[in-house]
Coordinates of C-alpha atoms in Angstrom, one line a residue:
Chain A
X1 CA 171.4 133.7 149.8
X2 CA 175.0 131.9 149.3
X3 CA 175.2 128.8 147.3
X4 CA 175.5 126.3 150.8
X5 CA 171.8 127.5 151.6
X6 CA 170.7 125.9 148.3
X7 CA 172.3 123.2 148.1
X8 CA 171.5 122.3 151.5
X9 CA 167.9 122.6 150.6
X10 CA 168.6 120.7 147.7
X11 CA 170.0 117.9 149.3
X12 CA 166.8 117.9 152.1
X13 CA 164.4 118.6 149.5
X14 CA 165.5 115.5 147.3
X15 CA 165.8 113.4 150.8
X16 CA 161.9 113.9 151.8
X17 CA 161.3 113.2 147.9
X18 CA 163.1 109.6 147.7
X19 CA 161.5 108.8 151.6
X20 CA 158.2 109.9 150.5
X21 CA 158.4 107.5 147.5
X22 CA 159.8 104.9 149.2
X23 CA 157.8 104.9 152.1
X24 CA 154.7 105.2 149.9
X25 CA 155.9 102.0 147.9
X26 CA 156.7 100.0 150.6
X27 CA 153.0 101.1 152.0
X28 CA 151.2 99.3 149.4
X29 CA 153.7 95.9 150.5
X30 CA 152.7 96.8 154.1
X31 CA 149.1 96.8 153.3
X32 CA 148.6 93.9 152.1
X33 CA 150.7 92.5 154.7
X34 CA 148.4 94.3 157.4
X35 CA 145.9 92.7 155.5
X36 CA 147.3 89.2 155.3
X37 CA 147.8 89.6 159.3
X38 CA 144.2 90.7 159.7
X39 CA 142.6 88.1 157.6
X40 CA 145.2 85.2 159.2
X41 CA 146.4 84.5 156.1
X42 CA 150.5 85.4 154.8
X43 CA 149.9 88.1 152.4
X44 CA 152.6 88.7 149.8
X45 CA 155.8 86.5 150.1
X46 CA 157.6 85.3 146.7
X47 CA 158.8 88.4 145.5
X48 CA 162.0 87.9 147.0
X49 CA 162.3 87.3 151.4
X50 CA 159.1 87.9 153.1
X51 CA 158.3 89.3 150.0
X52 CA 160.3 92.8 150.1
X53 CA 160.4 92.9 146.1
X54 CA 157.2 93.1 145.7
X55 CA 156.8 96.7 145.2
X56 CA 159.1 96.9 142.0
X57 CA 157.4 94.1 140.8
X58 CA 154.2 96.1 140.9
X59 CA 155.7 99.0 139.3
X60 CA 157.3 96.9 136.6
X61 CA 154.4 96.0 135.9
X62 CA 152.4 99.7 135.7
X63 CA 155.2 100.4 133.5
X64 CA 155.2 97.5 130.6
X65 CA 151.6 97.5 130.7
X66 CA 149.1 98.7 127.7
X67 CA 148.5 102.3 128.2
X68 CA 144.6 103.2 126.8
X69 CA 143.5 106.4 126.7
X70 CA 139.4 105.9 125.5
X71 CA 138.6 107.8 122.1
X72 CA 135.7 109.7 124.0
X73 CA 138.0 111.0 126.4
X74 CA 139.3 114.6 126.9
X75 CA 143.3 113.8 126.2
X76 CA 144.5 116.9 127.6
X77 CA 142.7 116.7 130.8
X78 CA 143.0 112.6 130.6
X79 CA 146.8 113.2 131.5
X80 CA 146.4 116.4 133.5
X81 CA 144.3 114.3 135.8
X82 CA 146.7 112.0 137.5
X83 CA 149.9 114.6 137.0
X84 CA 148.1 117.0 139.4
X85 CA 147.0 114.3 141.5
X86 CA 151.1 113.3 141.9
X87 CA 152.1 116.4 142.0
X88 CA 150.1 118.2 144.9
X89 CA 150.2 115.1 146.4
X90 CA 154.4 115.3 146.7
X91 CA 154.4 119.1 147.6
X92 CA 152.5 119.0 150.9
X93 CA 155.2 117.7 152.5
X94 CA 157.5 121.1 151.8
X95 CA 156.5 122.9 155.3
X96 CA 156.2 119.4 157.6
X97 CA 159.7 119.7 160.0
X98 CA 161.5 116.5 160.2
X99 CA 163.4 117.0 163.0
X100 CA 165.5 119.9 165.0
X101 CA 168.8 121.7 163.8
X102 CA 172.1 120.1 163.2
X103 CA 174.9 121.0 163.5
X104 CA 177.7 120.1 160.8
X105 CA 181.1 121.6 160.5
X106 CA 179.7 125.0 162.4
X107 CA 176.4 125.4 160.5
X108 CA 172.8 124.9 161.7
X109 CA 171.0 122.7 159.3
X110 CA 167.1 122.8 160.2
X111 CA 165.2 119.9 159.0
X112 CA 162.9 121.3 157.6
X113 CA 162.1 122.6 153.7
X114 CA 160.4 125.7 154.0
X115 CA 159.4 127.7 157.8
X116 CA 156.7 129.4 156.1
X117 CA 154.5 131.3 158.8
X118 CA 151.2 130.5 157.6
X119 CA 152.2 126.6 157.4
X120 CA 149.2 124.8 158.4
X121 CA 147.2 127.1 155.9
X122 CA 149.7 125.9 152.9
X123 CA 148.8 121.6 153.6
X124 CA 145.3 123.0 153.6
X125 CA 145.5 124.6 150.6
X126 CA 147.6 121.7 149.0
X127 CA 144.9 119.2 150.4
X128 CA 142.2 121.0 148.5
X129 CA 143.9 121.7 145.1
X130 CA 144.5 117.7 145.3
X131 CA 140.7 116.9 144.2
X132 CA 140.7 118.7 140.8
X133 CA 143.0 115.2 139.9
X134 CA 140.6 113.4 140.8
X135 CA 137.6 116.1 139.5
X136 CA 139.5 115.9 135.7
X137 CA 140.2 112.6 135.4
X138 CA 137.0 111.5 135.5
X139 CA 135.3 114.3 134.0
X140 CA 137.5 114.2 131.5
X141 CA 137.2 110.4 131.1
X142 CA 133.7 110.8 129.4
X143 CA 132.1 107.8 131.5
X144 CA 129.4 107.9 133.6
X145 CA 130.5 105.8 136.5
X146 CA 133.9 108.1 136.7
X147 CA 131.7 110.9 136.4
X148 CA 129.8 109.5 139.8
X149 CA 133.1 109.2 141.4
X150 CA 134.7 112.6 140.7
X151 CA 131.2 114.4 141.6
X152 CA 131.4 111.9 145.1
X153 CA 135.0 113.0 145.7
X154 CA 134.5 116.8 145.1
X155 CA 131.5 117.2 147.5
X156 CA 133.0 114.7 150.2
X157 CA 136.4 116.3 150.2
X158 CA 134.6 119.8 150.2
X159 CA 132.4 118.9 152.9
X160 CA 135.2 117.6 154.9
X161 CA 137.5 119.9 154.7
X162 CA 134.4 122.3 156.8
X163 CA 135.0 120.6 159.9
X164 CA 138.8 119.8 159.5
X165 CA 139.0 124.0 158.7
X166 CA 137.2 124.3 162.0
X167 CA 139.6 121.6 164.3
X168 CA 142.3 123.4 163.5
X169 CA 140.8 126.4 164.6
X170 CA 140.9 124.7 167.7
X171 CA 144.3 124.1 167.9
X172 CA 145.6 127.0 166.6
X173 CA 143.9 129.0 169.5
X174 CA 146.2 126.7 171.6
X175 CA 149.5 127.0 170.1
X176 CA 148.9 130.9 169.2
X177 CA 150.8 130.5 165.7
X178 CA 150.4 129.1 162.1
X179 CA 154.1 127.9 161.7
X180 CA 154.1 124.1 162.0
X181 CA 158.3 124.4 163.3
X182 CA 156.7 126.7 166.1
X183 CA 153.6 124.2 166.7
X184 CA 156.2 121.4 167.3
X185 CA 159.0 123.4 169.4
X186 CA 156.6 123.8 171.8
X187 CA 155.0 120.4 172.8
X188 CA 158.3 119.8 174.2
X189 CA 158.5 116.1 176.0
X190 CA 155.6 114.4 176.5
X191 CA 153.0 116.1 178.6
X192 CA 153.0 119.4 176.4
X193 CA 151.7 117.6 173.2
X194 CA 148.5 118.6 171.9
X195 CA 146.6 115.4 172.2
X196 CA 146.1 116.4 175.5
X197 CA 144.7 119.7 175.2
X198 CA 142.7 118.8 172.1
X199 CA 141.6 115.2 171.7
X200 CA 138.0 116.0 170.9
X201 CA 140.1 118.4 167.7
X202 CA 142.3 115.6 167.3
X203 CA 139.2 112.9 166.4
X204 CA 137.3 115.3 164.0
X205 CA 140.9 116.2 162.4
X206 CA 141.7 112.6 162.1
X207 CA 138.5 111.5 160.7
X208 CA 138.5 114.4 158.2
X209 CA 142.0 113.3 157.2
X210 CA 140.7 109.9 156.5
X211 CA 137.7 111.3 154.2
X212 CA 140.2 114.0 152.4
X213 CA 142.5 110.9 151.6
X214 CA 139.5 108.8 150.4
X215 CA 140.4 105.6 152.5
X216 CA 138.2 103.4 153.9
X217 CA 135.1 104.0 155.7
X218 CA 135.4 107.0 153.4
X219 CA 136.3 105.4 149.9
X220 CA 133.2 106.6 147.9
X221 CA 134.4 107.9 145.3
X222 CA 136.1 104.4 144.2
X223 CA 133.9 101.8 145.7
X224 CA 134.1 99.2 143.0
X225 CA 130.7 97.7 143.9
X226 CA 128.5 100.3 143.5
X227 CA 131.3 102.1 140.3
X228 CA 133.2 99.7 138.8
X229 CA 136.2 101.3 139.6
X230 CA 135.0 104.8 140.3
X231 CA 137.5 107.8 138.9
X232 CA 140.0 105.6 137.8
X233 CA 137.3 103.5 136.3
X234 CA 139.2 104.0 132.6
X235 CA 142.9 104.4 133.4
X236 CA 145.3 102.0 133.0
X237 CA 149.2 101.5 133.1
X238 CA 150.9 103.6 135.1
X239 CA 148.5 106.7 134.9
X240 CA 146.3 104.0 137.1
X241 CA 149.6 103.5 138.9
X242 CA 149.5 107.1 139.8
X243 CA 146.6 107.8 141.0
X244 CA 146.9 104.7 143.2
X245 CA 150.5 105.9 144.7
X246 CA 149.0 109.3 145.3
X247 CA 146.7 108.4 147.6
X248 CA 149.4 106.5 149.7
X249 CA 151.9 109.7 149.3
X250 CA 148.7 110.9 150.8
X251 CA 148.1 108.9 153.6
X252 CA 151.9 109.2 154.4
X253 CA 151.6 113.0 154.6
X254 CA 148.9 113.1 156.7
X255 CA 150.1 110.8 159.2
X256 CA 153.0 113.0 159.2
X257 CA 150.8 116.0 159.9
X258 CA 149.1 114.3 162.3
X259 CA 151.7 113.8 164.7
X260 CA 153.3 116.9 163.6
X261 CA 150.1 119.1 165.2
X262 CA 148.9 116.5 167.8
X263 CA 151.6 113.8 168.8
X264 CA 154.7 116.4 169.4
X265 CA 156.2 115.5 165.7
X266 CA 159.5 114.7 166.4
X267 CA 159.3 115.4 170.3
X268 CA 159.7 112.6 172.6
X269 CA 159.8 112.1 176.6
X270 CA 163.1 112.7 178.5
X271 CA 164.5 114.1 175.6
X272 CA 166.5 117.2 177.1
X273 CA 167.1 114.4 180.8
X274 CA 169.6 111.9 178.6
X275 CA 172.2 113.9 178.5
X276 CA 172.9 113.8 174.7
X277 CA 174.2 116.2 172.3
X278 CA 172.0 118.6 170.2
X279 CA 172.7 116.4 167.3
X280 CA 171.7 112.8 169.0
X281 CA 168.6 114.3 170.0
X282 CA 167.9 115.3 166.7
X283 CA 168.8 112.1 164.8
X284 CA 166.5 110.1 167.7
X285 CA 163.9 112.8 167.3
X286 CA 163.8 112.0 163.3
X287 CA 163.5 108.5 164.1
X288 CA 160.9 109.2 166.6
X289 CA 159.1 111.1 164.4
X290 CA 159.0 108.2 161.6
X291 CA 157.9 105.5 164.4
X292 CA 154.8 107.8 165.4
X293 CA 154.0 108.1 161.0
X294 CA 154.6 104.3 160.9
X295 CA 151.7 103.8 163.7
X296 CA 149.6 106.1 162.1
X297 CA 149.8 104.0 157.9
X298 CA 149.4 101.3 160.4
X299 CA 146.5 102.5 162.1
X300 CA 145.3 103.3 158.5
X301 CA 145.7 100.2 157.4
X302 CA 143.7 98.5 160.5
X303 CA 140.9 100.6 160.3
X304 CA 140.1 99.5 156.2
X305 CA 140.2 95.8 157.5
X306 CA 138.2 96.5 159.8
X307 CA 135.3 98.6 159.0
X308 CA 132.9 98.7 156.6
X309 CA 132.0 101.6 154.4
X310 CA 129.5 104.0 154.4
X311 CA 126.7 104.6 152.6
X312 CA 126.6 108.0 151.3
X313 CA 123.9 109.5 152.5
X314 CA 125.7 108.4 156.2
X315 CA 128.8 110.1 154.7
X316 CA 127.0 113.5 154.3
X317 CA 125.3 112.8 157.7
X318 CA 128.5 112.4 159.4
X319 CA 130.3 115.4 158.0
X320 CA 127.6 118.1 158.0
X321 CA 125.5 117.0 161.3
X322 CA 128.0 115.7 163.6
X323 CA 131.3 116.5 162.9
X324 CA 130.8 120.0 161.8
X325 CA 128.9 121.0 165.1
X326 CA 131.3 118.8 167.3
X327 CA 134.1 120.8 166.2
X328 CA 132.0 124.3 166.5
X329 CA 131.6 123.3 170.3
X330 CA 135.3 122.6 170.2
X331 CA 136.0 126.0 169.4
X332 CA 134.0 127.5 172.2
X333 CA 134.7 125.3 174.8
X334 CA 138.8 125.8 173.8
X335 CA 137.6 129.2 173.9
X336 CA 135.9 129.5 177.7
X337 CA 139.0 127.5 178.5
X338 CA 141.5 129.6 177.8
X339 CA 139.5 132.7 179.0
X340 CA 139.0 131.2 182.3
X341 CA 142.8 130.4 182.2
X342 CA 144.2 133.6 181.4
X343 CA 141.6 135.1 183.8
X344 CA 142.4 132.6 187.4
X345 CA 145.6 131.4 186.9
Chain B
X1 CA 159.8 143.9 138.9
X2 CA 159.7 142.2 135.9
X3 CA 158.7 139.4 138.1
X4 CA 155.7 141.5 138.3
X5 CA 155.4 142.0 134.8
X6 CA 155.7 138.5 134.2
X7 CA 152.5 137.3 136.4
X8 CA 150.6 140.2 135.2
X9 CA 150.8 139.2 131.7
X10 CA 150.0 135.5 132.8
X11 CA 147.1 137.4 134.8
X12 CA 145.7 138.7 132.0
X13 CA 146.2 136.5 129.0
X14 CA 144.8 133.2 131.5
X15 CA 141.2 135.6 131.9
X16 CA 141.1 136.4 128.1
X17 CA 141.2 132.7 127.6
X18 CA 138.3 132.3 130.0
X19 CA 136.0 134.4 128.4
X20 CA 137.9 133.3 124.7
X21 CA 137.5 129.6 125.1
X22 CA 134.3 127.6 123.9
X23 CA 134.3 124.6 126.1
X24 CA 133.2 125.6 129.6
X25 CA 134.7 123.3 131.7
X26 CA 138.0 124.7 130.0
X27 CA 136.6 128.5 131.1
X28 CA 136.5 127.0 134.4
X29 CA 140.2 126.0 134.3
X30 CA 141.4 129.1 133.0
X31 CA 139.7 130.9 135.5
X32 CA 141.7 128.0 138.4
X33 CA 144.6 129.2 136.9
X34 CA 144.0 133.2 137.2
X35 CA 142.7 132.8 140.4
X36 CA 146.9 130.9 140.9
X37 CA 148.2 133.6 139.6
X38 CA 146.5 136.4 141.5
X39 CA 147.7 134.5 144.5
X40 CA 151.4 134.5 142.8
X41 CA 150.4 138.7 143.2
X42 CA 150.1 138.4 147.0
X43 CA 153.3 136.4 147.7
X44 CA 155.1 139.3 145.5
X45 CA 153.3 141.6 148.0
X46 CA 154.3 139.4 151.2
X47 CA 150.7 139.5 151.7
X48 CA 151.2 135.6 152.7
X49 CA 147.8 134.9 154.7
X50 CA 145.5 136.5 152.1
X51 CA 147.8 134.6 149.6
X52 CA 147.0 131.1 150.8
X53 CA 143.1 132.1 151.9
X54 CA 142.6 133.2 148.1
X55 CA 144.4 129.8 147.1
X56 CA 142.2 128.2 149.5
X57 CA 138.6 129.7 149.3
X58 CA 138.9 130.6 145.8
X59 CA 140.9 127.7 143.8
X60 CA 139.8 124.9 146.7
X61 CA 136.6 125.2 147.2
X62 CA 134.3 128.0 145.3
X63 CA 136.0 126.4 141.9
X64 CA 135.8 123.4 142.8
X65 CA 131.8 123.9 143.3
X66 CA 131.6 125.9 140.0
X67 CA 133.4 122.7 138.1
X68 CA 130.9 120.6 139.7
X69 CA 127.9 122.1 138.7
X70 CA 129.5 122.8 134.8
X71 CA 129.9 118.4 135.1
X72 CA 126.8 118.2 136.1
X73 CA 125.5 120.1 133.5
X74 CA 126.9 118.5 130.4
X75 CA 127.4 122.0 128.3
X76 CA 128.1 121.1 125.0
X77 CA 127.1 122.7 121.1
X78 CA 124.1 121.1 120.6
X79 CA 122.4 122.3 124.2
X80 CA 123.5 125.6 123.8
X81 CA 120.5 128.3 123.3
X82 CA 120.7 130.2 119.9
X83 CA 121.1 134.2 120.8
X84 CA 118.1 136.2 118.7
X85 CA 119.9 138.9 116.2
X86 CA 118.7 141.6 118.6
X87 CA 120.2 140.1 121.6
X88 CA 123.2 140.2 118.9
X89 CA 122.9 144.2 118.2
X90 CA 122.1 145.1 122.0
X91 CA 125.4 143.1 123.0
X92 CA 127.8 144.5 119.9
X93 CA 126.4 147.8 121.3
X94 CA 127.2 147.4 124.7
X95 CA 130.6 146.0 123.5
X96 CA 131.7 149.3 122.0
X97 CA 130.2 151.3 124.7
X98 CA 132.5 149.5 127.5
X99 CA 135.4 149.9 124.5
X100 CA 135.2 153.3 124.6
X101 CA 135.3 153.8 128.0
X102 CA 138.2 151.2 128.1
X103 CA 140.6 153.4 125.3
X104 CA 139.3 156.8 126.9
X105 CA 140.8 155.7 130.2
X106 CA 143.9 153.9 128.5
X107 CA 144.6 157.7 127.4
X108 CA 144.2 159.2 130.9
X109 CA 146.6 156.9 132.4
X110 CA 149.8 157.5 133.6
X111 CA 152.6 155.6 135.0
X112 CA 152.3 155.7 138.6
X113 CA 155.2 155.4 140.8
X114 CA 156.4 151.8 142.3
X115 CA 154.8 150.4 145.2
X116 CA 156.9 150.5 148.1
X117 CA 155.0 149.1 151.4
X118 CA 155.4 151.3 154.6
X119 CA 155.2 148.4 156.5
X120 CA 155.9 145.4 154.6
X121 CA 154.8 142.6 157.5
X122 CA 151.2 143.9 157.3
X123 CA 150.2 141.2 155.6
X124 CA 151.2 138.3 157.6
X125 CA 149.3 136.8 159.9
X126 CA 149.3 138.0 163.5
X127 CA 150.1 141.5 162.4
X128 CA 146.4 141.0 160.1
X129 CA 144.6 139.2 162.9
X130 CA 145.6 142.5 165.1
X131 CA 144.5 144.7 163.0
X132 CA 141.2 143.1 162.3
X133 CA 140.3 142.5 165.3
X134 CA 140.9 146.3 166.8
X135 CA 141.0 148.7 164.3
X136 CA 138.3 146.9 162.0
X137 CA 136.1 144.9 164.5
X138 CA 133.0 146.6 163.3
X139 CA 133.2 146.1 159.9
X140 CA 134.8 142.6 160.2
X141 CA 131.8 141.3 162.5
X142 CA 129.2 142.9 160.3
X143 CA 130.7 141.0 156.6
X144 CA 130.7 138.2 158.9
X145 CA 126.6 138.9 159.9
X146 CA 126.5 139.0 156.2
X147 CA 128.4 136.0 155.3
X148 CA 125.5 134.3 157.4
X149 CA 122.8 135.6 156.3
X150 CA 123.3 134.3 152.9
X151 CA 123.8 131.6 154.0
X152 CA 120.9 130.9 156.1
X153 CA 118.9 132.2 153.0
X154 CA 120.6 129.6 150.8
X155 CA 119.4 126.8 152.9
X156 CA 115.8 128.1 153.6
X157 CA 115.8 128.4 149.2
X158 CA 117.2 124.8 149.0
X159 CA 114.9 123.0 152.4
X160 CA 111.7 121.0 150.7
X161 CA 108.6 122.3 151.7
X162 CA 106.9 120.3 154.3
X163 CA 103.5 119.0 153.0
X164 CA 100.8 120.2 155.3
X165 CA 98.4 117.6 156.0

């Protein structure tokens, strides 16, 4: 391993980090913005033009405010709470590939972090070690309405994660591999993405990815009518701040999966037709691949102005008796499919 | 190697402090953290799949539901039931019993050579899935069979009974 390799990773590795940040901050201006549009009103727009400052203004103010930690609480796991919640939240993004190879000065640079093979298995995994933030802090909180919310996150995220497990089944007897660089290489263009093969996977993934990132229908676990504030009911300052910006890293990551497995990542049509070199196609393809994770935060962001939220016995309903069988029948009918295919064709 | 040395030490000391710690939420935790590092002992082995299934089934979900349940429960000094002096003496017994078997094997051991794999890409994925699914199909199919039986029992235990009228 020469010392080019890691600093090359370096360089990549701190890239994703700042976009991921940045991205997520300026998705908290965007939603309210969405909002604004939705409602027909302006949304944020003093903070400098159209508002862009806005975002630093918020986290100026996380910063400089009061930070309480309740005597009752658990300290230890007080803080653990939110740091794992930041934490897992940042590292799902390690296995996502940004783009194809460059090529600078004679080297291939791929855009990716880490190829590992079983890449699809590692978001999971990262997806599911993200609710013990939520489980600790308020467990560890000592209050009864954070209590409601942590116990409401841990059986909804559990009970989604079921039928997302079983979508990806799905695909994966598709694409034949695990390794998300392999996934995207081959929905080449635009007629080889995986939307088309598997839209019925591509609903139950998407709604699962909506539940696992606890936005709206899905937001149980901190519906301030029924919880005050649910988990975060006790936070403050910028342990409050982190929880909050977690669950937009969140969204952003799973957008990014998204059109990673379904929407050809950072494919798009004509791309080989243009005429351009390896590296144009690449750049474009980066940018491509941003667009389609723009439209999805936008599509998030639609979908909580526009529907309500469940109740939770509906929740439960949704995940265990529809969803869960839906994608079983996904699996066998990807399954006859492909026999038949490989058997006439 | 040391590398191995390393994890196995965080291996062991992480279960001592489940069993060692009072709280049980924090037993819970400890046991997370094991489970973390066991997985650490599968990359080490480029066992990669069965590294991120353990991460997965074990530290994402099954701890998950064992955390819930401890929350649910609200364990603390006061609940917990007062052990009767024999219960004391039977477990002090048993204690020393499993001690002796413990030290008596201790002296038996030897160091045994270092693992070298024959075939070090067993463990990922499509080399696994092959192997499962030819060598192993029996066996595989029939933990499967078993996997749903339990299951089916667990929600015939937890269905209400319907009132006959």
């Amino acid at each position: 391993m020469e010392a080019i390799f890691i600093i090359e990773k370096l360089v990549l590795i701190v890239v994703v980090f700042v976009l991921t940040l940045v991205i997520a901050m300026y998705s908290t201006l965007a939603e309210r913005k969405v909002a604004g549009f939705m409602q027909d009103r302006k949304g944020p727009d003093r903070a400098g033009p159209f508002g862009i400052l806005q975002p630093l203004a918020d986290g100026g103010k996380f910063f400089f405010k009061e930070e309480i930690i309740p005597a009752g609480a658990h300290k230890g796991l007080f803080i653990a709470g939110p740091t794992i919640a930041i934490i897992t939240a940042c590292i799902s993004s390690a296995v996502i590939p940004w783009g194809q190879s460059l090529q600078i000065g004679g080297r291939t640079v791929e855009l990716q972090v880490a190829d590992v093979n079983v890449g699809v298995l590692y978001i999971f995994g990262v997806i599911a070690l993200g609710v013990y933030g939520i489980m600790l802090g308020g467990w560890a909180s000592n209050n009864k309405f954070s209590l409601m919310g942590a116990i409401r996150a841990a059986s909804q995220s559990i009970s989604y994660e079921v039928a997302m497990g079983l979508s990806i089944i799905a695909l994966l007897m598709v694409t034949q591999t695990l390794s998300l660089k392999e996934i995207v290489a081959q929905q080449e263009g635009f007629v080889n993405w995986n939307i088309w093969v598997q839209p019925l996977g591509f609903i139950i993934f998407m709604t699962c990815a909506f539940a696992e990132c606890n936005r709206v229908p899905f937001d149980l676990p901190e519906c301030e009518t029924e919880l005050v504030g649910g988990y975060h009911t006790e936070y403050s300052s910028m342990k409050l701040g982190l929880y909050m910006f977690s669950e937009y890293i969140n969204m952003f990551v799973s957008s990014a999966v998204m059109s990673t497995l379904y929407f050809g990542g950072y494919n798009f049509p004509f791309m080989y037709d243009l005429g351009l070199s390896q590296n144009w196609i690449t750049v474009i393809g980066v940018l491509v691949f941003f667009l389609k994770i723009f439209a999805f935060i936008f599509f998030f962001m639609w979908i909580r102005w526009t529907l309500p939220r469940f109740r939770y016995d509906q929740l439960m309903n949704l995940g265990w008796k529809i969803l869960i069988p839906l994608a079983i029948a996904n699996i066998v009918l990807t399954g006859v499919i492909t026999l038949i295919k490989d058997t006439y064709w | 190697m040391s590398l191995f040395y390393f994890v196995a030490f965080l291996s062991i000391f992480f279960s001592l402090m489940v069993i060692i710690t009072k709280n049980p939420v924090h037993s819970v935790l400890y046991l997370v953290i094991t489970f973390f590092t066991f997985t650490v002992h599968y990359v080490l082995l480029n066992a990669q799949f069965l590294a991120v299934v353990n991460f997965i089934v074990y530290m994402g979900a099954i701890m998950v539901l064992f955390l819930f349940v401890l929350m649910l429960l609200n364990l603390n000094k006061e609940t917990e039931p007062m052990k009767s002096v024999l219960i004391k003496v039977i477990g002090a017994v048993a204690g020393m019993c499993l001690l002796v078997t413990v030290a008596g094997s201790i002296r038996a051991m030897e160091v045994s050579d270092p693992l070298i794999l024959k075939n070090p890409d067993i463990g990922l994925v499509s080399s696994l899935g092959k192997v499962l699914f030819n060598e192993f199909l029996l066996p595989f199919e029939i933990s499967s069979l078993l996997l749903l039986t339990a299951m089916v029992g667990a929600v015939l235990l937890a269905k209400k009974e319907q009132k006959s009228i």
